[in-house]
Coordinates of C-alpha atoms in Angstrom, one line a residue:
X678 CA 9.8 21.6 25.9
X679 CA 12.6 20.4 28.2
X680 CA 16.3 20.4 27.4
X681 CA 17.8 17.4 29.1
X682 CA 21.3 18.8 28.7
X683 CA 20.7 21.5 31.3
X684 CA 22.6 21.3 34.5
X685 CA 19.4 21.2 36.5
X686 CA 18.0 17.8 37.3
X687 CA 15.0 16.6 35.4
X688 CA 12.5 14.2 37.0
X689 CA 10.9 11.3 35.1
X690 CA 8.3 9.1 36.6
X691 CA 8.9 5.4 35.8
X692 CA 6.0 3.0 36.5
X693 CA 7.3 -0.5 36.2
X694 CA 7.6 -3.8 38.1
X695 CA 10.1 -3.5 41.0
X696 CA 13.1 -5.3 39.5
X697 CA 12.6 -4.0 36.0
X698 CA 12.0 -0.4 37.3
X699 CA 15.1 -0.4 39.5
X700 CA 17.2 -1.7 36.6
X701 CA 15.9 0.8 34.1
X702 CA 16.2 3.7 36.6
X703 CA 19.9 2.8 37.4
X704 CA 20.8 2.5 33.7
X705 CA 19.1 5.8 32.7
X706 CA 20.6 7.7 35.6
X707 CA 24.1 6.4 34.9
X708 CA 23.8 7.3 31.2
X709 CA 22.6 10.9 32.0
X710 CA 23.4 12.3 35.4
X711 CA 20.9 15.2 34.9
X712 CA 18.1 12.7 34.7
X713 CA 16.4 11.9 38.0
X714 CA 14.3 8.7 37.5
X715 CA 11.6 8.4 40.2
X716 CA 9.9 5.0 40.8
X717 CA 7.1 6.2 43.2
X718 CA 4.8 9.2 43.0
X719 CA 5.3 10.1 46.6
X720 CA 9.0 10.7 45.9
X721 CA 8.4 13.4 43.4
X722 CA 9.5 16.9 44.4
X723 CA 7.9 18.6 41.3
X724 CA 5.9 17.8 38.3
X725 CA 7.6 15.2 36.0
X726 CA 8.5 16.0 32.5
X727 CA 7.8 12.5 31.3
X728 CA 5.8 9.5 32.5
X729 CA 7.0 6.0 31.5
X730 CA 4.7 3.0 31.8
X731 CA 6.4 -0.4 31.4
X732 CA 4.3 -3.6 31.2
X733 CA 5.6 -7.1 31.4
X734 CA 2.5 -8.8 30.0
X735 CA -0.6 -7.6 28.1
X736 CA -3.9 -9.3 28.4
X737 CA -6.5 -6.7 27.2
X738 CA -5.9 -3.5 25.3
X739 CA -9.1 -1.9 26.7
X740 CA -7.7 -1.9 30.2
X741 CA -4.3 -0.6 29.1
X742 CA -6.1 2.2 27.1
X743 CA -8.0 3.3 30.2
X744 CA -4.8 3.3 32.2
X745 CA -3.1 5.5 29.6
X746 CA -6.0 7.9 29.5
X747 CA -5.9 8.2 33.3
X748 CA -2.2 8.8 33.4
X749 CA -2.4 11.5 30.6
X750 CA -5.2 13.3 32.4
X751 CA -3.5 13.1 35.8
X752 CA 0.1 14.1 34.7
X753 CA -0.9 16.6 32.0
X754 CA 1.0 18.2 30.2
X755 CA 3.8 15.6 30.7
X756 CA 3.8 13.1 27.8
X757 CA 3.3 9.3 28.4
X758 CA 5.6 6.7 27.0
X759 CA 4.5 3.0 26.9
X760 CA 7.1 0.2 26.9
X761 CA 5.7 -3.1 25.6
X762 CA 7.3 -6.6 25.9
X763 CA 8.9 -8.3 23.0
X764 CA 6.2 -11.1 22.7
X765 CA 2.6 -9.9 22.2
X766 CA -0.5 -11.7 21.0
X767 CA -1.9 -8.4 19.5
X768 CA -1.3 -7.3 15.9
X769 CA 0.2 -4.0 14.8
X770 CA -3.2 -2.5 14.0
X771 CA -4.4 -3.0 17.6
X772 CA -1.1 -1.7 19.0
X773 CA -1.2 1.5 16.9
X774 CA -4.7 2.3 18.3
X775 CA -3.1 2.9 21.7
X776 CA -3.2 6.7 22.2
X777 CA 0.1 7.8 23.6
X778 CA 3.0 10.0 22.3
X779 CA 5.6 7.2 22.9
X780 CA 5.1 3.6 21.9
X781 CA 8.2 1.3 22.2
X782 CA 8.4 -2.4 22.0
X783 CA 11.3 -4.0 23.8
X784 CA 13.8 -1.1 23.3
X785 CA 17.5 -1.1 24.1
X786 CA 19.0 1.6 26.3
X787 CA 20.2 3.8 23.4
X788 CA 16.7 3.7 21.8
X789 CA 15.1 4.5 25.1
X790 CA 17.4 7.5 25.7
X791 CA 16.7 8.9 22.2
X792 CA 13.0 8.4 22.7
X793 CA 13.1 10.3 26.1
X794 CA 14.9 13.2 24.4
X795 CA 12.4 13.3 21.6
X796 CA 9.4 13.2 23.8
X797 CA 10.7 15.8 26.2
X798 CA 11.3 18.0 23.2
X799 CA 7.6 17.8 22.2
X800 CA 7.8 15.1 19.6
X801 CA 6.4 11.6 19.1
X802 CA 8.1 8.2 18.9
X803 CA 6.7 4.9 17.7
X804 CA 8.9 1.8 17.3
X805 CA 7.3 -1.6 16.8
X806 CA 9.4 -4.7 16.2
X807 CA 8.9 -6.7 13.1
X808 CA 7.7 -9.9 14.7
X809 CA 5.9 -12.7 12.8
X810 CA 2.1 -12.5 13.0
X811 CA 0.4 -14.8 15.4
X812 CA -2.2 -16.9 13.7
X813 CA -4.4 -16.7 16.8
X814 CA -4.6 -12.9 16.5
X815 CA -5.7 -12.9 12.9
X816 CA -9.4 -13.8 12.4
X817 CA -9.6 -16.6 9.9
X818 CA -12.8 -16.9 7.9
X819 CA -14.0 -20.4 7.1
X820 CA -13.4 -21.1 3.4
X821 CA -15.4 -23.4 1.2
X822 CA -14.0 -25.8 -1.2
X823 CA -14.1 -23.3 -4.1
X824 CA -12.4 -20.6 -2.1
X825 CA -9.7 -23.0 -0.9
X826 CA -9.0 -24.1 -4.5
X827 CA -8.8 -20.5 -5.6
X828 CA -6.4 -19.5 -2.8
X829 CA -4.2 -22.5 -3.3
X830 CA -4.1 -21.9 -7.1
X831 CA -3.2 -18.2 -6.6
X832 CA -0.4 -19.1 -4.1
X833 CA 1.1 -21.6 -6.6
X834 CA 1.0 -18.9 -9.3
X835 CA 2.6 -16.4 -7.0
X836 CA 5.4 -18.8 -6.1
X837 CA 6.2 -19.4 -9.8
X838 CA 6.1 -15.6 -10.4
X839 CA 8.5 -15.0 -7.5
X840 CA 10.9 -17.7 -8.9
X841 CA 10.7 -16.1 -12.4
X842 CA 11.4 -12.6 -10.9
X843 CA 14.5 -14.1 -9.3
X844 CA 15.7 -15.4 -12.7
X845 CA 15.0 -12.0 -14.4
X846 CA 16.7 -9.8 -11.7
X847 CA 19.3 -9.1 -13.0
X848 CA 18.4 -9.8 -16.6
X849 CA 20.0 -13.0 -17.9
X850 CA 22.6 -12.7 -20.7
X851 CA 20.9 -15.5 -22.7
X852 CA 18.4 -13.7 -24.8
X853 CA 16.3 -16.8 -25.5
X854 CA 16.1 -17.7 -21.9
X855 CA 15.0 -14.2 -21.0
X856 CA 12.2 -14.3 -23.7
X857 CA 11.0 -17.7 -22.4
X858 CA 10.9 -16.4 -18.8
X859 CA 9.1 -13.2 -19.8
X860 CA 6.6 -15.3 -21.8
X861 CA 6.0 -17.6 -18.9
X862 CA 5.5 -14.6 -16.6
X863 CA 2.9 -13.1 -18.9
X864 CA 1.1 -16.5 -19.0
X865 CA 1.0 -16.8 -15.2
X866 CA -0.3 -13.2 -14.8
X867 CA -3.0 -13.8 -17.4
X868 CA -4.0 -17.1 -15.6
X869 CA -4.2 -15.2 -12.3
X870 CA -6.4 -12.4 -13.8
X871 CA -8.6 -15.0 -15.4
X872 CA -9.1 -16.8 -12.1
X873 CA -10.0 -13.6 -10.3
X874 CA -12.3 -12.5 -13.1
X875 CA -14.2 -15.9 -13.1
X876 CA -14.6 -15.8 -9.3
X877 CA -16.2 -12.4 -9.2
X878 CA -15.7 -9.1 -7.4
X879 CA -15.5 -10.6 -3.9
X880 CA -12.1 -11.9 -4.6
X881 CA -10.6 -8.8 -6.2
X882 CA -8.4 -8.2 -3.1
X883 CA -6.5 -11.4 -4.0
X884 CA -4.8 -9.5 -6.8
X885 CA -2.2 -8.5 -4.2
X886 CA 0.6 -10.9 -4.9
X887 CA 2.7 -12.8 -2.4
X888 CA 5.9 -10.7 -2.0
X889 CA 9.4 -12.2 -2.0
X890 CA 11.1 -12.6 1.3
X891 CA 7.8 -12.1 3.2
X892 CA 6.4 -15.5 4.0
X893 CA 3.8 -14.1 6.3
X894 CA 2.1 -12.4 3.4
X895 CA 0.5 -15.7 2.4
X896 CA -1.6 -15.8 5.6
X897 CA -2.9 -12.2 4.9
X898 CA -5.0 -13.1 1.9
X899 CA -8.4 -11.5 2.8
X900 CA -11.7 -11.8 0.9
X901 CA -12.8 -8.5 2.5
X902 CA -9.8 -6.5 1.4
X903 CA -9.6 -2.8 2.5
X904 CA -6.7 -0.5 2.4
X905 CA -7.7 1.4 5.5
X906 CA -7.2 -1.8 7.6
X907 CA -4.2 -3.0 5.6
X908 CA -2.3 0.3 6.2
X909 CA -2.0 -0.4 9.9
X910 CA -1.7 -4.2 9.6
X911 CA 1.4 -3.7 7.5
X912 CA 3.0 -1.3 10.0
X913 CA 4.8 -4.0 12.1
X914 CA 8.5 -3.0 12.3
X915 CA 7.7 0.6 11.5
X916 CA 9.8 3.3 13.1
X917 CA 8.3 6.8 13.3
X918 CA 10.1 9.6 15.0
X919 CA 8.7 13.2 15.0
X920 CA 10.8 16.0 16.5
X921 CA 7.6 18.1 16.7
X922 CA 3.9 17.2 16.5
X923 CA 2.9 19.5 13.7
X924 CA 2.3 19.3 9.9
X925 CA 5.8 20.3 9.0
X926 CA 7.3 17.5 11.1
X927 CA 4.8 15.0 9.7
X928 CA 5.7 15.9 6.1
X929 CA 9.4 15.6 7.0
X930 CA 9.0 12.1 8.3
X931 CA 6.9 11.0 5.3
X932 CA 9.5 12.5 2.9
X933 CA 12.3 10.7 4.6
X934 CA 10.5 7.4 4.7
X935 CA 9.7 7.6 1.0
X936 CA 13.2 8.7 0.1
X937 CA 14.7 5.7 2.0
X938 CA 12.3 3.4 0.1
X939 CA 13.3 4.9 -3.3
X940 CA 17.0 4.6 -2.5
X941 CA 16.5 0.8 -2.0
X942 CA 15.5 0.4 -5.6
X943 CA 12.1 -0.4 -7.0
X944 CA 10.3 -3.7 -7.6
X945 CA 6.9 -3.9 -9.3
X946 CA 4.5 -6.1 -7.4
X947 CA 1.3 -4.6 -8.8
X948 CA 0.7 -7.4 -11.3
X949 CA 0.5 -4.8 -14.1
X950 CA 3.0 -3.2 -16.4
X951 CA 4.3 0.2 -15.3
X952 CA 5.9 2.7 -17.6
X953 CA 8.4 3.7 -14.9
X954 CA 10.0 0.2 -15.3
X955 CA 11.3 1.2 -18.7
X956 CA 13.6 3.8 -17.2
X957 CA 17.0 2.6 -16.1
X958 CA 17.4 2.3 -12.3
X959 CA 19.4 5.5 -12.0
X960 CA 16.9 7.6 -13.9
X961 CA 14.1 6.0 -12.1
X962 CA 15.5 6.9 -8.8
X963 CA 16.3 10.5 -10.0
X964 CA 12.7 11.0 -11.2
X965 CA 11.1 9.9 -7.9
X966 CA 13.5 11.9 -5.8
X967 CA 13.0 14.9 -8.0
X968 CA 9.2 14.6 -7.6
X969 CA 9.6 14.4 -3.8
X970 CA 11.9 17.5 -3.8
X971 CA 9.5 19.4 -6.0
X972 CA 6.5 18.5 -3.9
X973 CA 8.5 19.8 -0.9
X974 CA 9.0 23.1 -2.7
X975 CA 5.3 23.3 -3.6
X976 CA 4.2 22.7 0.0
X977 CA 6.6 25.4 1.2
X978 CA 5.1 27.8 -1.3
X979 CA 1.6 26.9 -0.3
X980 CA 2.4 27.5 3.3
X981 CA 3.2 31.2 2.6
X982 CA 0.6 33.6 4.0
X983 CA -0.3 35.1 0.6
X984 CA -1.2 31.7 -0.8
X985 CA -4.1 31.3 1.6
X986 CA -6.3 33.7 -0.5
X987 CA -6.6 31.1 -3.3
X988 CA -8.5 27.9 -2.8
X989 CA -6.1 25.0 -2.1
X990 CA -7.3 22.8 -5.1
X991 CA -6.8 25.7 -7.5
X992 CA -3.4 26.5 -6.2
X993 CA -2.4 22.9 -6.5
X994 CA -3.6 22.5 -10.0
X995 CA -1.7 25.6 -11.0
X996 CA 1.6 24.4 -9.5
X997 CA 1.3 20.7 -10.4
X998 CA 2.2 21.1 -14.1
X999 CA 5.2 23.2 -13.1
X1000 CA 6.2 20.6 -10.6
X1001 CA 6.2 17.9 -13.3
X1002 CA 8.2 20.0 -15.6
X1003 CA 10.9 20.7 -13.0
X1004 CA 11.0 17.0 -12.0
X1005 CA 11.5 16.0 -15.6
X1006 CA 14.2 18.6 -16.1
X1007 CA 16.0 17.5 -13.0
X1008 CA 15.9 13.8 -14.1
X1009 CA 17.2 14.6 -17.6
X1010 CA 19.8 17.1 -16.5
X1011 CA 20.1 20.7 -17.4
X1012 CA 23.4 20.5 -19.3
X1013 CA 23.0 17.1 -21.0
X1014 CA 23.1 17.3 -24.8
X1015 CA 22.6 14.4 -27.3
X1016 CA 22.8 14.3 -31.1
X1017 CA 19.5 14.7 -33.0
X1018 CA 19.3 15.5 -36.7
X1019 CA 23.0 16.1 -36.9
X1020 CA 23.1 18.6 -34.1
X1021 CA 23.6 18.4 -30.3
X1022 CA 20.4 19.4 -28.6
X1023 CA 19.6 19.8 -24.9
X1024 CA 17.7 16.8 -23.6
X1025 CA 15.6 18.6 -21.0
X1026 CA 14.4 21.3 -23.4
X1027 CA 13.5 18.7 -26.1
X1028 CA 11.6 16.6 -23.6
X1029 CA 9.6 19.5 -22.3
X1030 CA 8.9 20.7 -25.8
X1031 CA 7.4 17.3 -26.9
X1032 CA 5.9 16.0 -23.6
X1033 CA 2.3 16.7 -22.5
X1034 CA 2.6 16.9 -18.8
X1035 CA -0.9 18.1 -18.1
X1036 CA -2.4 14.7 -18.3
X1037 CA -4.9 13.7 -15.5
X1038 CA -4.9 10.3 -13.8
X1039 CA -8.6 9.7 -13.0
X1040 CA -7.6 7.2 -10.2
X1041 CA -5.8 9.9 -8.2
X1042 CA -7.8 10.8 -5.1
X1043 CA -8.8 14.3 -4.3
X1044 CA -5.6 16.2 -3.5
X1045 CA -7.4 17.9 -0.6
X1046 CA -7.1 14.7 1.4
X1047 CA -3.3 14.7 1.1
X1048 CA -2.7 18.5 1.2
X1049 CA -5.0 19.7 4.0
X1050 CA -3.3 17.7 6.8
X1051 CA 0.2 18.6 5.5
X1052 CA -0.6 22.3 5.1
X1053 CA -3.4 23.2 7.4
X1054 CA -2.7 20.5 10.1
X1055 CA -6.3 19.2 9.7
X1056 CA -7.3 15.8 11.1
X1057 CA -7.2 12.6 9.0
X1058 CA -10.2 10.2 8.8
X1059 CA -8.9 6.7 9.5
X1060 CA -11.4 3.8 10.0
X1061 CA -14.2 6.2 11.0
X1062 CA -12.0 8.2 13.5
X1063 CA -10.7 11.7 13.1
X1064 CA -7.0 11.5 14.1
X1065 CA -4.4 14.3 14.2
X1066 CA -1.9 14.2 11.4
X1067 CA 1.0 13.2 13.8
X1068 CA -0.9 10.0 14.9
X1069 CA 0.9 6.9 13.7
X1070 CA -2.2 5.6 11.8
X1071 CA -2.9 9.0 10.2
X1072 CA 0.8 9.4 9.2
X1073 CA 0.8 6.0 7.6
X1074 CA -2.3 6.8 5.6
X1075 CA -0.8 10.1 4.5
X1076 CA 2.3 8.3 3.5
X1077 CA 0.2 5.9 1.4
X1078 CA -1.5 8.9 -0.4
X1079 CA 1.8 10.7 -1.1
X1080 CA 3.3 7.4 -2.3
X1081 CA 0.4 6.8 -4.6
X1082 CA 0.7 10.3 -6.0
X1083 CA 4.4 9.8 -6.5
X1084 CA 4.1 6.6 -8.5
X1085 CA 1.1 7.7 -10.6
X1086 CA 2.8 11.1 -11.4
X1087 CA 6.0 9.2 -12.3
X1088 CA 3.9 7.0 -14.6
X1089 CA 2.5 10.1 -16.5
X1090 CA 6.1 11.5 -17.0
X1091 CA 7.5 8.1 -17.9
X1092 CA 4.9 7.5 -20.6
X1093 CA 5.7 10.8 -22.2
X1094 CA 9.4 10.0 -22.1
X1095 CA 8.7 6.7 -23.9
X1096 CA 6.9 8.6 -26.6
X1097 CA 9.9 10.9 -27.1
X1098 CA 12.3 8.0 -27.1
X1099 CA 10.4 6.4 -30.0
X1100 CA 11.3 9.4 -32.1
X1101 CA 14.8 10.0 -30.8
X1102 CA 16.8 6.8 -30.8
X1103 CA 19.9 8.3 -29.2
X1104 CA 17.9 9.2 -26.1
X1105 CA 17.2 5.5 -25.4
X1106 CA 20.7 4.7 -24.3
X1107 CA 20.6 7.6 -21.8
X1108 CA 17.2 7.1 -20.2
X1109 CA 15.9 3.5 -20.9
X1110 CA 16.9 0.0 -19.9
X1111 CA 19.3 -1.8 -22.2
X1112 CA 16.8 -4.1 -23.8
X1113 CA 14.6 -1.2 -24.8
X1114 CA 17.2 0.2 -27.2
X1115 CA 15.7 -2.1 -29.8
X1116 CA 12.9 -0.4 -31.7
X1117 CA 10.9 -3.6 -31.7
X1118 CA 11.1 -4.0 -27.9
X1119 CA 10.2 -0.4 -27.3
X1120 CA 7.2 -0.4 -29.6
X1121 CA 6.0 -3.7 -28.1
X1122 CA 6.2 -2.2 -24.6
X1123 CA 4.3 1.0 -25.7
X1124 CA 1.6 -1.1 -27.4
X1125 CA 1.3 -3.3 -24.3
X1126 CA 1.0 -0.1 -22.1
X1127 CA -1.7 1.3 -24.4
X1128 CA -3.7 -1.9 -24.5
X1129 CA -3.5 -2.1 -20.7
X1130 CA -4.6 1.5 -20.3
X1131 CA -7.6 0.9 -22.6
X1132 CA -8.6 -2.3 -20.7
X1133 CA -8.4 -0.5 -17.4
X1134 CA -10.4 2.5 -18.7
X1135 CA -13.1 0.5 -20.4
X1136 CA -13.5 -2.5 -18.2
X1137 CA -11.7 -2.3 -14.9
X1138 CA -12.5 1.3 -14.0
X1139 CA -16.3 0.9 -14.3
X1140 CA -16.1 -2.2 -12.2
X1141 CA -14.1 -0.4 -9.5
X1142 CA -16.4 2.6 -9.6
X1143 CA -19.5 0.3 -9.2
X1144 CA -17.9 -1.5 -6.3
X1145 CA -16.7 1.8 -4.7
X1146 CA -13.1 0.8 -4.9
X1147 CA -10.1 2.9 -5.8
X1148 CA -6.7 1.3 -6.7
X1149 CA -3.8 2.9 -4.9
X1150 CA -0.1 2.2 -5.2
X1151 CA 1.9 2.0 -2.0
X1152 CA 5.7 2.5 -2.0
X1153 CA 7.2 0.5 0.9
X1154 CA 10.7 -0.9 1.3
X1155 CA 11.4 -0.4 -2.4
X1156 CA 8.3 -2.4 -3.5
X1157 CA 5.3 -0.9 -5.3
X1158 CA 2.2 -2.7 -3.9
X1159 CA -1.4 -2.4 -5.0
X1160 CA -4.1 -1.5 -2.4
X1161 CA -7.9 -1.2 -2.9
X1162 CA -9.4 1.7 -0.9
X1163 CA -13.2 1.5 -0.3
X1164 CA -14.9 4.9 -0.7
X1165 CA -18.0 6.4 -2.3
X1166 CA -17.6 7.1 -6.0
X1167 CA -21.2 7.6 -7.1
X1168 CA -20.5 10.9 -8.8
X1169 CA -17.7 9.5 -11.0
X1170 CA -20.0 6.5 -11.8
X1171 CA -22.7 8.9 -13.1
X1172 CA -20.1 10.5 -15.4
X1173 CA -19.1 7.4 -17.3
X1174 CA -19.5 7.0 -21.0
X1175 CA -22.0 4.8 -22.7
X1176 CA -19.8 1.7 -23.0
X1177 CA -18.5 2.0 -19.5
X1178 CA -22.1 2.3 -18.2
X1179 CA -22.9 -1.0 -20.0
X1180 CA -20.1 -2.7 -18.1
X1181 CA -21.5 -1.5 -14.8
X1182 CA -25.0 -2.5 -16.0
X1183 CA -23.8 -6.0 -16.7
X1184 CA -22.4 -6.2 -13.1
X1185 CA -25.7 -5.0 -11.7
X1186 CA -27.6 -7.5 -13.9
X1187 CA -25.4 -10.3 -12.7
X1188 CA -25.9 -9.3 -9.1
X1189 CA -29.7 -9.2 -9.6
X1190 CA -29.9 -12.5 -11.5
X1191 CA -27.4 -14.5 -9.5
X1192 CA -29.8 -15.3 -6.5
X1193 CA -32.5 -16.4 -8.9
X1194 CA -30.2 -18.5 -11.0
X1195 CA -28.8 -20.2 -7.9
X1196 CA -32.3 -20.9 -6.7
X1197 CA -33.3 -22.2 -10.1
X1198 CA -30.2 -24.4 -10.3
X1199 CA -30.9 -25.7 -6.8
X1200 CA -34.5 -26.6 -7.7
X1201 CA -33.4 -28.3 -10.9
X1202 CA -30.9 -30.3 -8.9
X1203 CA -33.6 -31.3 -6.4
X1204 CA -35.8 -32.3 -9.3
X1205 CA -33.1 -34.4 -10.8
X1206 CA -32.5 -36.1 -7.5
X1207 CA -36.2 -36.9 -7.3
X1208 CA -36.3 -38.2 -10.8
X1209 CA -33.2 -40.4 -10.4
X1210 CA -34.2 -41.8 -7.0
X1211 CA -37.9 -42.0 -7.0
X1212 CA -38.7 -42.7 -10.7
X1213 CA -35.7 -44.2 -12.4
X1214 CA -34.5 -45.9 -9.2
X1215 CA -37.8 -47.6 -8.5
X1216 CA -38.2 -48.6 -12.2
X1217 CA -34.7 -50.2 -12.2
X1218 CA -35.6 -51.9 -8.9
X1219 CA -38.8 -53.3 -10.3
X1220 CA -37.0 -54.5 -13.4
X1221 CA -34.3 -56.1 -11.3
X1222 CA -36.9 -57.8 -9.0
X1223 CA -38.8 -59.1 -12.1
X1224 CA -35.6 -60.6 -13.5
X1225 CA -34.7 -62.2 -10.2
X1226 CA -38.2 -63.7 -9.9
X1227 CA -38.1 -65.0 -13.4
X1228 CA -34.7 -66.6 -12.8
X1229 CA -36.1 -68.2 -9.6
X1230 CA -39.1 -69.7 -11.5
X1231 CA -36.8 -71.1 -14.2
X1232 CA -34.5 -72.6 -11.6
X1233 CA -37.4 -74.2 -9.8
X1234 CA -39.0 -75.5 -13.0
X1235 CA -35.6 -77.0 -14.0

């Protein structure tokens, strides 16, 4: 670790084209007199504390990766920073695969100075500009007529849904107009689900809707949808700054990124109803931030030396229910009292007395995948590679897992809050949105959530288990987005009930019979072609020829 504020001069090796290198060296040296920027290796008087490689153009990533590896091996332990140009033909997924502690794209002087300080202190910096995706860099699969019709139909539905969301946010004062818009929204979502159901499991990834203010999302519709690739592909414009390269710093960065996303407000883009939407925006934010704070306390407790004697999963299960209780208490407020039964009663105590916070969400991944890298600094498996937790791609995957846990845990708590609000009308004004004060609206929402839960448990979950898919919720820029993660789920599939196994059996039967049915339909079609052309066609031709000959004889006889 090097302190750049020391009076002694610190040497940095800058490898860049002549004009660019001289300009950068002059600016950096002028901004920090203690910084000695060297442009040639033979001018070094000692080992540099940092090596900066700046490239003006980038043709192949493999060559650049080899150059980075050579520099890291030669100048070890000095970190390497890579400065990329503003215009690149590579996508974010390929750029994040570059293995170097510093990765900056077209930085300004202030950003470059901050990055140098962080890297010299033993940290990691990644800053990629949010540039529009190049169509040349995204492989486009050739679509048939049916797929093209499906994609165009889904895009039209998503455009209408986006327009309706703009009308409903904020909610209109005209109650009739609001009901009409909500009804139209339900119709469009049902039409989209019906299209996806008809076209089969290969198009399940198209459930991800087109998000507002992101026109490039339309080009990212992929028939082979996988969250492990989508994590990195969505990382354009991401800024990651770690003061240290350890598990504590990684968790601090993830917590800060999720907190910033929650502070922006939440928008549901999952295509499904969420119980957390029933809370008013302030309580919703308080709940999510409280869950993040309680998770931070739990991680600190699990890092204590005496906690290593108990297996990690057992310790987590013991602390998770307490975590939910404290988050609910923090959201409701310790000193808030509301009338109930003619008396003022504490809201937090009443909620904890009636809520069952030990519920299990079966779609939550194994907590070991989220906790082990954050507690034990274990590597993360990303696209078949074991990466350290401070690697950008590993950090983004951990952020996705933590965000998924955050949303699903908030859903469990919100569902219990809705149940208590049904029995305590005074509580609705304090916790819920304005339109849910009505008993009819509240009960309608609860019934819809229960019906959706039964449909997902009886139908959708067996399908996802059979297809080895897991639905995750990602929290990014205040938007809750769905992602499908591909992973083996054979053990869960074998534990399904009788009805759920029949759903999986129907899928297996469809997959088994589909090739035979296609072949049979093709043969029947070929047979019809033969019958129409060879039999009926010839017969009609003979009849026509006979008529023509008869008419010719009659004309000659006349």
